[in-house]
Amino acid sequence: MAVMYQAVYRRASSLFCRLHSTYVRKMRYLNELKEDDSFCRQAQTSGTFYLFHNLSPFLQEVGRKYLVPQLSATEMKRILEKFKETEQWIEKSVLIGCSDEHIPHFALDLGALEKSAIESELKGSFTDLRKALFVVDEKDFPLLASAQALLRWHDSHQYCSKTGQPTQKNVAGSKRVCHASGITYYPQMSPVVITLVSDGSRCLLARQPSFPLGMYTALSGFCDIGETVEETVRREVAEEVGLEVESFWYSASQHWPLPSSSLMIACHALVRAQQTEISMNSLELEAARWFDLEETVEALKRDHRSSKQEDGSFLPWFPPKQAIAHHLIREWVKEQASRTA
Ligand SMILES: NC(=O)C1=CN([C@@H]2O[C@H](COP(=O)(O)OP(=O)(O)OC[C@H]3O[C@@H](n4cnc5c(N)ncnc54)[C@H](O)[C@@H]3O)[C@@H](O)[C@H]2O)C=CC1
Ligand SMILES: [Mg+2]
């Protein structure tokens, strides 16, 4: 028995070492690409490219699936030649990751070229990000989200906000520098707290007027400058539904590219069971109410389409699994179900 245990242990730890060293080597490689312009320029000649057009990602519909194609450097060169563009275009690309074998991945926006001509050449279409995020395979979601966010950041940070002079990107696209003032700009995300409030047996979900009809989600809000996550959770819950948070705990986080880069910090919060009367802030919210376990489980089974009633009204439904709000709601259901089991 001890021998068998040792063999299993040895196999597990050697697997861990292998995984660990692959990961560490990959992170070191990416860091080097960001820091060393000539190394990164060299890497562009053997990398793969994800294409965008005015910030819409290029997708290919294959059967019922939407794929996110990667073009080789040779293919990229061929396309640019075909459109009579020079290879200098490649320099506009930004580094978004690499494979375990250190093949670097770049994203490139071809917004200045004719959209339909590229689409027919490459047999696919540039798709609005809002749609693209929900139709691609789950594993492609973070890649599309961060690539688009980085391209958007570069697009809107072409000038120094102090001198008004143009800024230059480094080859990897991990920063921009204003040579007149010496200021370095780094891509930014705004921290947002998203909180699923519970009173112990129900959870509180709300909707803003701009949401698709019938969709409810957890409360969210941007962190004010200087605030801690704890302070934002308490403030947002007080501001939006007039309740006092007693305790809260962190669950997970997610980068959310829409409408501009946010770091969503997802938390569960408890309010006192005796103080659950909602006083909704109607400047921001259109509805806010408590959902019991059964109603939450039912709403999780619906989507935008299946929630539509014959009379045109909508039963409540929640954001799809790609959104961290969905993860929070599922986590709450699981915890409630295990408590009542
Ligand atoms: N991934 C997910 O599951 C979810 C993501 N979200 C995202 O969270 C974000 C924040 O949610 P809200 O409830 O709308 O925030 P919120 O409750 O803070 O209200 C938005 C208002 O805050 C102000 N504001 C303060 N700092 C801002 C900044 N850095 N950028 C833009 N506006 C700022 C503006 O006046 C804006 O109208 C949104 O971008 C939304 O897309 C929201 C819910 C679910
Ligand atoms: Mg809000």
mmCIF file of C-alpha atoms and ligand atoms in Angstrom:
data_model
loop_
_atom_site.group_PDB
_atom_site.id
_atom_site.type_symbol
_atom_site.label_atom_id
_atom_site.label_comp_id
_atom_site.label_asym_id
_atom_site.label_seq_id
_atom_site.Cartn_x
_atom_site.Cartn_y
_atom_site.Cartn_z
ATOM 1 C CA MET A 1 0.000 0.000 0.000
ATOM 2 C CA ALA A 2 2.804 2.390 1.008
ATOM 3 C CA VAL A 3 4.665 1.595 -2.231
ATOM 4 C CA MET A 4 1.556 2.287 -4.287
ATOM 5 C CA TYR A 5 0.986 5.568 -2.438
ATOM 6 C CA GLN A 6 4.591 6.585 -3.052
ATOM 7 C CA ALA A 7 4.293 5.806 -6.772
ATOM 8 C CA VAL A 8 1.094 7.857 -7.050
ATOM 9 C CA TYR A 9 2.670 10.668 -5.044
ATOM 10 C CA ARG A 10 5.809 10.642 -7.214
ATOM 11 C CA ARG A 11 3.736 10.752 -10.387
ATOM 12 C CA ALA A 12 1.595 13.596 -9.022
ATOM 13 C CA SER A 13 4.569 15.657 -7.924
ATOM 14 C CA SER A 14 6.459 15.155 -11.162
ATOM 15 C CA LEU A 15 3.320 16.257 -13.025
ATOM 16 C CA PHE A 16 3.104 19.310 -10.765
ATOM 17 C CA CYS A 17 6.766 20.180 -11.441
ATOM 18 C CA ARG A 18 6.276 19.804 -15.166
ATOM 19 C CA LEU A 19 3.158 21.994 -15.147
ATOM 20 C CA HIS A 20 4.755 24.483 -12.863
ATOM 21 C CA SER A 21 7.903 24.877 -14.908
ATOM 22 C CA THR A 22 5.890 25.208 -18.143
ATOM 23 C CA TYR A 23 3.830 27.958 -16.565
ATOM 24 C CA VAL A 24 6.803 29.767 -15.070
ATOM 25 C CA ARG A 25 8.748 29.586 -18.315
ATOM 26 C CA LYS A 26 5.762 30.905 -20.218
ATOM 27 C CA MET A 27 5.309 33.879 -17.894
ATOM 28 C CA ARG A 28 9.033 34.705 -18.044
ATOM 29 C CA TYR A 29 8.940 34.520 -21.844
ATOM 30 C CA LEU A 30 5.940 36.870 -22.062
ATOM 31 C CA ASN A 31 7.598 39.283 -19.682
ATOM 32 C CA GLU A 32 10.741 39.326 -21.813
ATOM 33 C CA LEU A 33 8.652 40.067 -24.911
ATOM 34 C CA LYS A 34 7.094 43.038 -23.118
ATOM 35 C CA GLU A 35 10.421 44.400 -21.931
ATOM 36 C CA ASP A 36 12.594 43.846 -24.997
ATOM 37 C CA ASP A 37 11.434 45.545 -28.212
ATOM 38 C CA SER A 38 13.848 43.814 -30.580
ATOM 39 C CA PHE A 39 13.074 40.389 -29.089
ATOM 40 C CA CYS A 40 9.354 41.075 -29.571
ATOM 41 C CA ARG A 41 9.829 42.348 -33.129
ATOM 42 C CA GLN A 42 11.645 39.114 -33.884
ATOM 43 C CA ALA A 43 8.813 37.104 -32.277
ATOM 44 C CA GLN A 44 6.266 38.800 -34.549
ATOM 45 C CA THR A 45 7.819 36.982 -37.512
ATOM 46 C CA SER A 46 6.870 33.581 -36.058
ATOM 47 C CA GLY A 47 3.741 34.490 -34.109
ATOM 48 C CA THR A 48 0.053 34.022 -34.790
ATOM 49 C CA PHE A 49 -2.438 36.855 -35.269
ATOM 50 C CA TYR A 50 -6.035 37.426 -34.181
ATOM 51 C CA LEU A 51 -7.746 39.971 -36.381
ATOM 52 C CA PHE A 52 -10.103 42.821 -35.492
ATOM 53 C CA HIS A 53 -11.772 45.505 -37.584
ATOM 54 C CA ASN A 54 -12.646 48.694 -35.704
ATOM 55 C CA LEU A 55 -12.552 46.581 -32.529
ATOM 56 C CA SER A 56 -14.865 43.824 -33.827
ATOM 57 C CA PRO A 57 -13.170 40.397 -33.725
ATOM 58 C CA PHE A 58 -12.903 38.178 -36.805
ATOM 59 C CA LEU A 59 -14.915 34.942 -36.457
ATOM 60 C CA GLN A 60 -15.597 31.991 -38.730
ATOM 61 C CA GLU A 61 -18.916 30.177 -38.575
ATOM 62 C CA VAL A 62 -18.335 26.446 -38.939
ATOM 63 C CA GLY A 63 -21.532 24.420 -38.624
ATOM 64 C CA ARG A 64 -23.152 25.666 -35.435
ATOM 65 C CA LYS A 65 -19.891 26.885 -33.947
ATOM 66 C CA TYR A 66 -18.082 30.193 -34.109
ATOM 67 C CA LEU A 67 -14.317 29.817 -34.264
ATOM 68 C CA VAL A 68 -11.716 32.485 -33.559
ATOM 69 C CA PRO A 69 -9.085 31.880 -36.257
ATOM 70 C CA GLN A 70 -5.402 32.592 -35.762
ATOM 71 C CA LEU A 71 -3.411 33.605 -38.822
ATOM 72 C CA SER A 72 0.231 32.644 -39.165
ATOM 73 C CA ALA A 73 2.816 35.368 -39.781
ATOM 74 C CA THR A 74 3.155 34.134 -43.387
ATOM 75 C CA GLU A 75 -0.595 34.296 -43.934
ATOM 76 C CA MET A 76 -0.630 37.763 -42.400
ATOM 77 C CA LYS A 77 2.099 38.886 -44.782
ATOM 78 C CA ARG A 78 0.161 37.489 -47.732
ATOM 79 C CA ILE A 79 -3.016 39.369 -46.747
ATOM 80 C CA LEU A 80 -1.181 42.648 -46.296
ATOM 81 C CA GLU A 81 0.536 42.245 -49.673
ATOM 82 C CA LYS A 82 -2.800 41.499 -51.285
ATOM 83 C CA PHE A 83 -4.207 44.738 -49.881
ATOM 84 C CA LYS A 84 -1.058 46.579 -50.955
ATOM 85 C CA GLU A 85 -0.095 47.316 -47.393
ATOM 86 C CA THR A 86 3.443 47.095 -46.087
ATOM 87 C CA GLU A 87 4.604 44.698 -43.420
ATOM 88 C CA GLN A 88 4.956 47.678 -41.088
ATOM 89 C CA TRP A 89 1.335 47.029 -40.254
ATOM 90 C CA ILE A 90 2.514 44.107 -38.133
ATOM 91 C CA GLU A 91 4.103 46.671 -35.800
ATOM 92 C CA LYS A 92 0.603 47.884 -34.929
ATOM 93 C CA SER A 93 -0.181 44.526 -33.337
ATOM 94 C CA VAL A 94 -0.282 43.955 -29.582
ATOM 95 C CA LEU A 95 0.895 40.920 -27.646
ATOM 96 C CA ILE A 96 -1.941 39.016 -25.985
ATOM 97 C CA GLY A 97 -0.346 35.754 -24.850
ATOM 98 C CA CYS A 98 1.571 32.695 -26.015
ATOM 99 C CA SER A 99 1.178 28.931 -26.290
ATOM 100 C CA ASP A 100 2.950 26.480 -23.951
ATOM 101 C CA GLU A 101 5.461 26.036 -26.795
ATOM 102 C CA HIS A 102 6.181 29.793 -26.760
ATOM 103 C CA ILE A 103 4.409 30.687 -29.968
ATOM 104 C CA PRO A 104 3.435 34.294 -29.297
ATOM 105 C CA HIS A 105 -0.128 35.458 -30.029
ATOM 106 C CA PHE A 106 -0.826 38.980 -31.249
ATOM 107 C CA ALA A 107 -3.982 40.960 -31.971
ATOM 108 C CA LEU A 108 -4.147 43.360 -34.890
ATOM 109 C CA ASP A 109 -6.863 45.825 -35.886
ATOM 110 C CA LEU A 110 -7.248 46.188 -39.657
ATOM 111 C CA GLY A 111 -9.784 48.999 -39.295
ATOM 112 C CA ALA A 112 -8.197 51.083 -42.044
ATOM 113 C CA LEU A 113 -8.695 48.346 -44.677
ATOM 114 C CA GLU A 114 -11.942 47.493 -46.441
ATOM 115 C CA LYS A 115 -13.934 45.232 -44.177
ATOM 116 C CA SER A 116 -15.921 43.243 -46.736
ATOM 117 C CA ALA A 117 -12.833 42.558 -48.859
ATOM 118 C CA ILE A 118 -10.978 40.985 -45.899
ATOM 119 C CA GLU A 119 -14.100 39.046 -44.914
ATOM 120 C CA SER A 120 -14.475 37.448 -48.309
ATOM 121 C CA GLU A 121 -10.737 36.780 -48.592
ATOM 122 C CA LEU A 122 -10.621 35.034 -45.209
ATOM 123 C CA LYS A 123 -14.127 33.521 -45.284
ATOM 124 C CA GLY A 124 -15.509 34.854 -42.058
ATOM 125 C CA SER A 125 -16.909 38.016 -40.554
ATOM 126 C CA PHE A 126 -15.970 40.769 -38.159
ATOM 127 C CA THR A 127 -18.566 40.430 -35.415
ATOM 128 C CA ASP A 128 -19.641 42.943 -32.790
ATOM 129 C CA LEU A 129 -17.857 42.055 -29.523
ATOM 130 C CA ARG A 130 -21.106 41.947 -27.541
ATOM 131 C CA LYS A 131 -22.355 39.151 -29.790
ATOM 132 C CA ALA A 132 -18.965 37.484 -30.288
ATOM 133 C CA LEU A 133 -18.362 37.011 -26.552
ATOM 134 C CA PHE A 134 -21.506 34.937 -26.162
ATOM 135 C CA VAL A 135 -21.209 32.718 -29.232
ATOM 136 C CA VAL A 136 -17.549 31.639 -29.085
ATOM 137 C CA ASP A 137 -16.260 28.680 -27.107
ATOM 138 C CA GLU A 138 -15.858 29.503 -23.396
ATOM 139 C CA LYS A 139 -12.079 29.109 -23.595
ATOM 140 C CA ASP A 140 -11.870 31.875 -26.230
ATOM 141 C CA PHE A 141 -13.845 34.398 -24.137
ATOM 142 C CA PRO A 142 -10.950 35.787 -22.014
ATOM 143 C CA LEU A 143 -8.703 36.005 -25.035
ATOM 144 C CA LEU A 144 -11.201 38.001 -27.111
ATOM 145 C CA ALA A 145 -12.108 40.191 -24.142
ATOM 146 C CA SER A 146 -8.540 41.128 -23.245
ATOM 147 C CA ALA A 147 -7.361 41.511 -26.855
ATOM 148 C CA GLN A 148 -10.208 43.896 -27.657
ATOM 149 C CA ALA A 149 -9.707 45.844 -24.430
ATOM 150 C CA LEU A 150 -5.995 46.277 -25.151
ATOM 151 C CA LEU A 151 -6.617 47.393 -28.753
ATOM 152 C CA ARG A 152 -9.268 49.837 -27.528
ATOM 153 C CA TRP A 153 -6.906 51.240 -24.915
ATOM 154 C CA HIS A 154 -4.244 51.918 -27.577
ATOM 155 C CA ASP A 155 -6.813 53.462 -29.892
ATOM 156 C CA SER A 156 -7.908 55.936 -27.215
ATOM 157 C CA HIS A 157 -4.458 56.746 -25.796
ATOM 158 C CA GLN A 158 -2.687 58.019 -28.890
ATOM 159 C CA TYR A 159 -1.896 61.388 -27.274
ATOM 160 C CA CYS A 160 -0.322 62.417 -24.005
ATOM 161 C CA SER A 161 -2.964 63.969 -21.736
ATOM 162 C CA LYS A 162 -0.374 66.411 -20.353
ATOM 163 C CA THR A 163 1.436 67.647 -23.476
ATOM 164 C CA GLY A 164 -1.021 66.738 -26.249
ATOM 165 C CA GLN A 165 1.895 65.166 -28.156
ATOM 166 C CA PRO A 166 1.555 61.744 -29.820
ATOM 167 C CA THR A 167 2.496 58.741 -27.636
ATOM 168 C CA GLN A 168 4.469 55.757 -28.974
ATOM 169 C CA LYS A 169 3.629 52.159 -28.133
ATOM 170 C CA ASN A 170 6.366 49.668 -27.287
ATOM 171 C CA VAL A 171 6.455 46.702 -29.680
ATOM 172 C CA ALA A 172 4.450 44.365 -27.408
ATOM 173 C CA GLY A 173 1.871 47.067 -26.697
ATOM 174 C CA SER A 174 2.188 46.782 -22.923
ATOM 175 C CA LYS A 175 2.713 50.558 -22.589
ATOM 176 C CA ARG A 176 2.858 53.903 -24.445
ATOM 177 C CA VAL A 177 5.399 56.646 -23.897
ATOM 178 C CA CYS A 178 5.256 60.399 -24.498
ATOM 179 C CA HIS A 179 8.802 61.343 -25.449
ATOM 180 C CA ALA A 180 8.131 65.044 -24.866
ATOM 181 C CA SER A 181 7.218 64.635 -21.187
ATOM 182 C CA GLY A 182 8.755 61.229 -20.464
ATOM 183 C CA ILE A 183 5.397 59.978 -19.146
ATOM 184 C CA THR A 184 4.703 56.253 -19.551
ATOM 185 C CA TYR A 185 1.069 55.164 -19.849
ATOM 186 C CA TYR A 186 0.016 51.606 -18.972
ATOM 187 C CA PRO A 187 -3.244 49.906 -20.024
ATOM 188 C CA GLN A 188 -5.854 50.298 -17.303
ATOM 189 C CA MET A 189 -8.961 48.592 -15.968
ATOM 190 C CA SER A 190 -11.537 50.133 -13.625
ATOM 191 C CA PRO A 191 -12.248 48.031 -10.537
ATOM 192 C CA VAL A 192 -15.947 47.191 -10.155
ATOM 193 C CA VAL A 193 -17.510 45.309 -7.256
ATOM 194 C CA ILE A 194 -20.388 42.965 -8.037
ATOM 195 C CA THR A 195 -22.244 41.755 -4.960
ATOM 196 C CA LEU A 196 -24.860 39.086 -4.504
ATOM 197 C CA VAL A 197 -26.745 40.134 -1.372
ATOM 198 C CA SER A 198 -28.497 37.441 0.664
ATOM 199 C CA ASP A 199 -30.597 37.552 3.821
ATOM 200 C CA GLY A 200 -29.755 33.934 4.591
ATOM 201 C CA SER A 201 -32.569 32.340 2.591
ATOM 202 C CA ARG A 202 -33.178 34.696 -0.358
ATOM 203 C CA CYS A 203 -30.935 36.593 -2.743
ATOM 204 C CA LEU A 204 -31.383 40.123 -4.016
ATOM 205 C CA LEU A 205 -31.327 40.759 -7.754
ATOM 206 C CA ALA A 206 -31.971 43.945 -9.659
ATOM 207 C CA ARG A 207 -32.309 45.398 -13.124
ATOM 208 C CA GLN A 208 -31.279 48.641 -14.773
ATOM 209 C CA PRO A 209 -33.569 50.141 -17.444
ATOM 210 C CA SER A 210 -30.910 49.468 -20.112
ATOM 211 C CA PHE A 211 -30.849 45.677 -19.479
ATOM 212 C CA PRO A 212 -32.556 43.297 -21.922
ATOM 213 C CA LEU A 213 -36.194 42.759 -20.874
ATOM 214 C CA GLY A 214 -36.585 40.358 -17.951
ATOM 215 C CA MET A 215 -32.880 40.170 -17.066
ATOM 216 C CA TYR A 216 -31.982 40.504 -13.395
ATOM 217 C CA THR A 217 -28.469 40.443 -11.987
ATOM 218 C CA ALA A 218 -26.415 41.116 -8.853
ATOM 219 C CA LEU A 219 -25.699 44.703 -7.722
ATOM 220 C CA SER A 220 -22.617 46.295 -9.223
ATOM 221 C CA GLY A 221 -20.697 49.514 -8.916
ATOM 222 C CA PHE A 222 -17.373 51.148 -9.739
ATOM 223 C CA CYS A 223 -14.882 51.616 -6.908
ATOM 224 C CA ASP A 224 -14.442 55.288 -6.077
ATOM 225 C CA ILE A 225 -10.881 56.549 -5.988
ATOM 226 C CA GLY A 226 -9.235 55.721 -2.667
ATOM 227 C CA GLU A 227 -11.884 53.180 -1.668
ATOM 228 C CA THR A 228 -11.217 49.640 -0.474
ATOM 229 C CA VAL A 229 -13.261 46.741 -1.877
ATOM 230 C CA GLU A 230 -15.000 46.473 1.535
ATOM 231 C CA GLU A 231 -16.030 50.124 1.367
ATOM 232 C CA THR A 232 -17.345 49.823 -2.197
ATOM 233 C CA VAL A 233 -19.463 46.761 -1.323
ATOM 234 C CA ARG A 234 -21.034 48.532 1.645
ATOM 235 C CA ARG A 235 -21.536 51.828 -0.216
ATOM 236 C CA GLU A 236 -23.005 50.316 -3.395
ATOM 237 C CA VAL A 237 -25.495 48.142 -1.476
ATOM 238 C CA ALA A 238 -26.517 51.141 0.663
ATOM 239 C CA GLU A 239 -26.767 53.458 -2.374
ATOM 240 C CA GLU A 240 -28.657 51.114 -4.674
ATOM 241 C CA VAL A 241 -31.057 49.242 -2.348
ATOM 242 C CA GLY A 242 -30.770 51.016 1.030
ATOM 243 C CA LEU A 243 -29.503 47.994 3.000
ATOM 244 C CA GLU A 244 -26.573 47.595 5.399
ATOM 245 C CA VAL A 245 -24.116 44.805 4.722
ATOM 246 C CA GLU A 246 -23.240 42.802 7.828
ATOM 247 C CA SER A 247 -20.547 40.617 6.365
ATOM 248 C CA PHE A 248 -19.202 39.742 2.945
ATOM 249 C CA TRP A 249 -16.661 37.453 1.349
ATOM 250 C CA TYR A 250 -14.757 37.375 -1.913
ATOM 251 C CA SER A 251 -15.697 34.771 -4.511
ATOM 252 C CA ALA A 252 -13.870 35.342 -7.817
ATOM 253 C CA SER A 253 -12.912 37.967 -10.371
ATOM 254 C CA GLN A 254 -13.217 38.518 -14.109
ATOM 255 C CA HIS A 255 -12.067 41.020 -16.676
ATOM 256 C CA TRP A 256 -15.143 42.497 -18.384
ATOM 257 C CA PRO A 257 -14.476 44.452 -21.603
ATOM 258 C CA LEU A 258 -17.876 46.147 -21.991
ATOM 259 C CA PRO A 259 -18.414 49.049 -22.323
ATOM 260 C CA SER A 260 -14.809 49.682 -21.255
ATOM 261 C CA SER A 261 -12.325 47.531 -19.355
ATOM 262 C CA SER A 262 -13.510 46.646 -15.829
ATOM 263 C CA LEU A 263 -12.036 44.274 -13.296
ATOM 264 C CA MET A 264 -15.145 42.674 -11.805
ATOM 265 C CA ILE A 265 -14.557 41.677 -8.171
ATOM 266 C CA ALA A 266 -17.366 39.302 -7.239
ATOM 267 C CA CYS A 267 -18.516 38.990 -3.621
ATOM 268 C CA HIS A 268 -21.310 37.474 -1.556
ATOM 269 C CA ALA A 269 -22.807 39.686 1.155
ATOM 270 C CA LEU A 270 -25.166 39.057 4.048
ATOM 271 C CA VAL A 271 -27.681 41.506 5.455
ATOM 272 C CA ARG A 272 -29.553 40.990 8.723
ATOM 273 C CA ALA A 273 -32.691 38.867 8.313
ATOM 274 C CA GLN A 274 -34.622 41.513 10.311
ATOM 275 C CA GLN A 275 -33.580 44.373 8.017
ATOM 276 C CA THR A 276 -34.521 43.346 4.524
ATOM 277 C CA GLU A 277 -36.850 46.072 3.342
ATOM 278 C CA ILE A 278 -35.549 47.346 0.022
ATOM 279 C CA SER A 279 -35.439 51.061 -0.647
ATOM 280 C CA MET A 280 -34.501 51.155 -4.310
ATOM 281 C CA ASN A 281 -32.540 53.995 -5.906
ATOM 282 C CA SER A 282 -34.700 54.630 -8.953
ATOM 283 C CA LEU A 283 -32.088 56.869 -10.576
ATOM 284 C CA GLU A 284 -30.056 53.764 -11.323
ATOM 285 C CA LEU A 285 -32.378 50.784 -10.970
ATOM 286 C CA GLU A 286 -35.715 49.917 -12.490
ATOM 287 C CA ALA A 287 -36.476 46.983 -10.185
ATOM 288 C CA ALA A 288 -34.858 45.241 -7.218
ATOM 289 C CA ARG A 289 -36.336 42.341 -5.291
ATOM 290 C CA TRP A 290 -35.727 39.213 -3.281
ATOM 291 C CA PHE A 291 -35.699 35.799 -4.979
ATOM 292 C CA ASP A 292 -36.141 32.597 -2.972
ATOM 293 C CA LEU A 293 -34.211 29.435 -3.797
ATOM 294 C CA GLU A 294 -36.924 27.861 -5.950
ATOM 295 C CA GLU A 295 -37.477 30.976 -8.043
ATOM 296 C CA THR A 296 -33.724 31.435 -8.489
ATOM 297 C CA VAL A 297 -33.292 27.839 -9.652
ATOM 298 C CA GLU A 298 -36.152 28.258 -12.156
ATOM 299 C CA ALA A 299 -34.780 31.547 -13.521
ATOM 300 C CA LEU A 300 -31.335 29.966 -13.993
ATOM 301 C CA LYS A 301 -32.912 27.503 -16.451
ATOM 302 C CA ARG A 302 -34.245 30.302 -18.675
ATOM 303 C CA ASP A 303 -32.561 32.495 -21.217
ATOM 304 C CA HIS A 304 -33.634 35.588 -23.072
ATOM 305 C CA ARG A 305 -35.789 33.629 -25.526
ATOM 306 C CA SER A 306 -37.388 31.057 -23.258
ATOM 307 C CA SER A 307 -38.423 33.692 -20.720
ATOM 308 C CA LYS A 308 -40.814 35.407 -23.140
ATOM 309 C CA GLN A 309 -44.500 34.888 -22.282
ATOM 310 C CA GLU A 310 -47.391 34.755 -24.716
ATOM 311 C CA ASP A 311 -48.592 38.204 -23.646
ATOM 312 C CA GLY A 312 -45.160 39.646 -24.514
ATOM 313 C CA SER A 313 -43.963 40.018 -20.921
ATOM 314 C CA PHE A 314 -40.801 38.333 -19.629
ATOM 315 C CA LEU A 315 -40.203 35.977 -16.720
ATOM 316 C CA PRO A 316 -36.978 36.739 -14.825
ATOM 317 C CA TRP A 317 -33.780 35.318 -16.296
ATOM 318 C CA PHE A 318 -30.095 35.810 -15.399
ATOM 319 C CA PRO A 319 -26.900 36.670 -17.318
ATOM 320 C CA PRO A 320 -25.341 33.758 -19.254
ATOM 321 C CA LYS A 321 -22.526 31.602 -17.891
ATOM 322 C CA GLN A 322 -19.786 33.785 -19.386
ATOM 323 C CA ALA A 323 -20.695 36.591 -16.939
ATOM 324 C CA ILE A 324 -19.377 36.423 -13.406
ATOM 325 C CA ALA A 325 -22.867 37.341 -12.115
ATOM 326 C CA HIS A 326 -24.001 33.900 -13.293
ATOM 327 C CA HIS A 327 -21.210 32.249 -11.328
ATOM 328 C CA LEU A 328 -22.204 34.161 -8.149
ATOM 329 C CA ILE A 329 -25.861 33.135 -8.469
ATOM 330 C CA ARG A 330 -24.959 29.456 -9.056
ATOM 331 C CA GLU A 331 -22.621 29.509 -6.094
ATOM 332 C CA TRP A 332 -25.394 30.899 -3.874
ATOM 333 C CA VAL A 333 -27.867 28.230 -5.108
ATOM 334 C CA LYS A 334 -25.355 25.480 -4.376
ATOM 335 C CA GLU A 335 -24.707 26.770 -0.901
ATOM 336 C CA GLN A 336 -28.449 27.101 -0.132
ATOM 337 C CA ALA A 337 -29.203 23.657 -1.518
ATOM 338 C CA SER A 338 -26.485 22.074 0.620
ATOM 339 C CA ARG A 339 -27.842 23.879 3.695
ATOM 340 C CA THR A 340 -31.412 22.730 3.169
ATOM 341 C CA ALA A 341 -30.416 19.148 2.184
HETATM 342 N N1 LIG B 1 -19.777 40.604 -15.860
HETATM 343 C C1 LIG B 1 -20.893 40.758 -15.187
HETATM 344 O O1 LIG B 1 -21.471 39.793 -14.706
HETATM 345 C C2 LIG B 1 -21.444 42.153 -14.950
HETATM 346 C C3 LIG B 1 -20.755 43.273 -15.375
HETATM 347 N N2 LIG B 1 -21.204 44.536 -15.074
HETATM 348 C C4 LIG B 1 -20.394 45.700 -15.485
HETATM 349 O O2 LIG B 1 -20.023 46.451 -14.333
HETATM 350 C C5 LIG B 1 -19.881 47.806 -14.643
HETATM 351 C C6 LIG B 1 -20.404 48.714 -13.549
HETATM 352 O O3 LIG B 1 -21.746 48.504 -13.251
HETATM 353 P P1 LIG B 1 -22.761 49.707 -12.893
HETATM 354 O O4 LIG B 1 -23.802 49.123 -12.009
HETATM 355 O O5 LIG B 1 -23.214 50.348 -14.158
HETATM 356 O O6 LIG B 1 -21.855 50.777 -12.078
HETATM 357 P P2 LIG B 1 -22.299 51.933 -11.029
HETATM 358 O O7 LIG B 1 -23.346 51.447 -10.107
HETATM 359 O O8 LIG B 1 -21.035 52.465 -10.403
HETATM 360 O O9 LIG B 1 -22.996 53.040 -11.912
HETATM 361 C C7 LIG B 1 -22.499 53.531 -13.129
HETATM 362 C C8 LIG B 1 -22.227 55.031 -12.995
HETATM 363 O O10 LIG B 1 -21.081 55.223 -12.194
HETATM 364 C C9 LIG B 1 -20.307 56.330 -12.647
HETATM 365 N N3 LIG B 1 -18.906 55.893 -12.756
HETATM 366 C C10 LIG B 1 -18.011 55.965 -11.733
HETATM 367 N N4 LIG B 1 -16.804 55.507 -12.112
HETATM 368 C C11 LIG B 1 -16.916 55.110 -13.384
HETATM 369 C C12 LIG B 1 -15.991 54.541 -14.341
HETATM 370 N N5 LIG B 1 -14.722 54.262 -14.018
HETATM 371 N N6 LIG B 1 -16.463 54.215 -15.570
HETATM 372 C C13 LIG B 1 -17.747 54.466 -15.911
HETATM 373 N N7 LIG B 1 -18.657 55.012 -15.056
HETATM 374 C C14 LIG B 1 -18.252 55.332 -13.804
HETATM 375 C C15 LIG B 1 -20.986 56.811 -13.932
HETATM 376 O O11 LIG B 1 -21.754 57.923 -13.603
HETATM 377 C C16 LIG B 1 -21.900 55.664 -14.343
HETATM 378 O O12 LIG B 1 -23.077 56.098 -14.963
HETATM 379 C C17 LIG B 1 -20.541 48.003 -16.003
HETATM 380 O O13 LIG B 1 -19.509 48.294 -16.912
HETATM 381 C C18 LIG B 1 -21.167 46.672 -16.342
HETATM 382 O O14 LIG B 1 -21.008 46.351 -17.716
HETATM 383 C C19 LIG B 1 -22.343 44.719 -14.341
HETATM 384 C C20 LIG B 1 -23.099 43.634 -13.927
HETATM 385 C C21 LIG B 1 -22.737 42.272 -14.248
HETATM 386 MG MG MG B 2 -24.694 49.826 -10.199
#
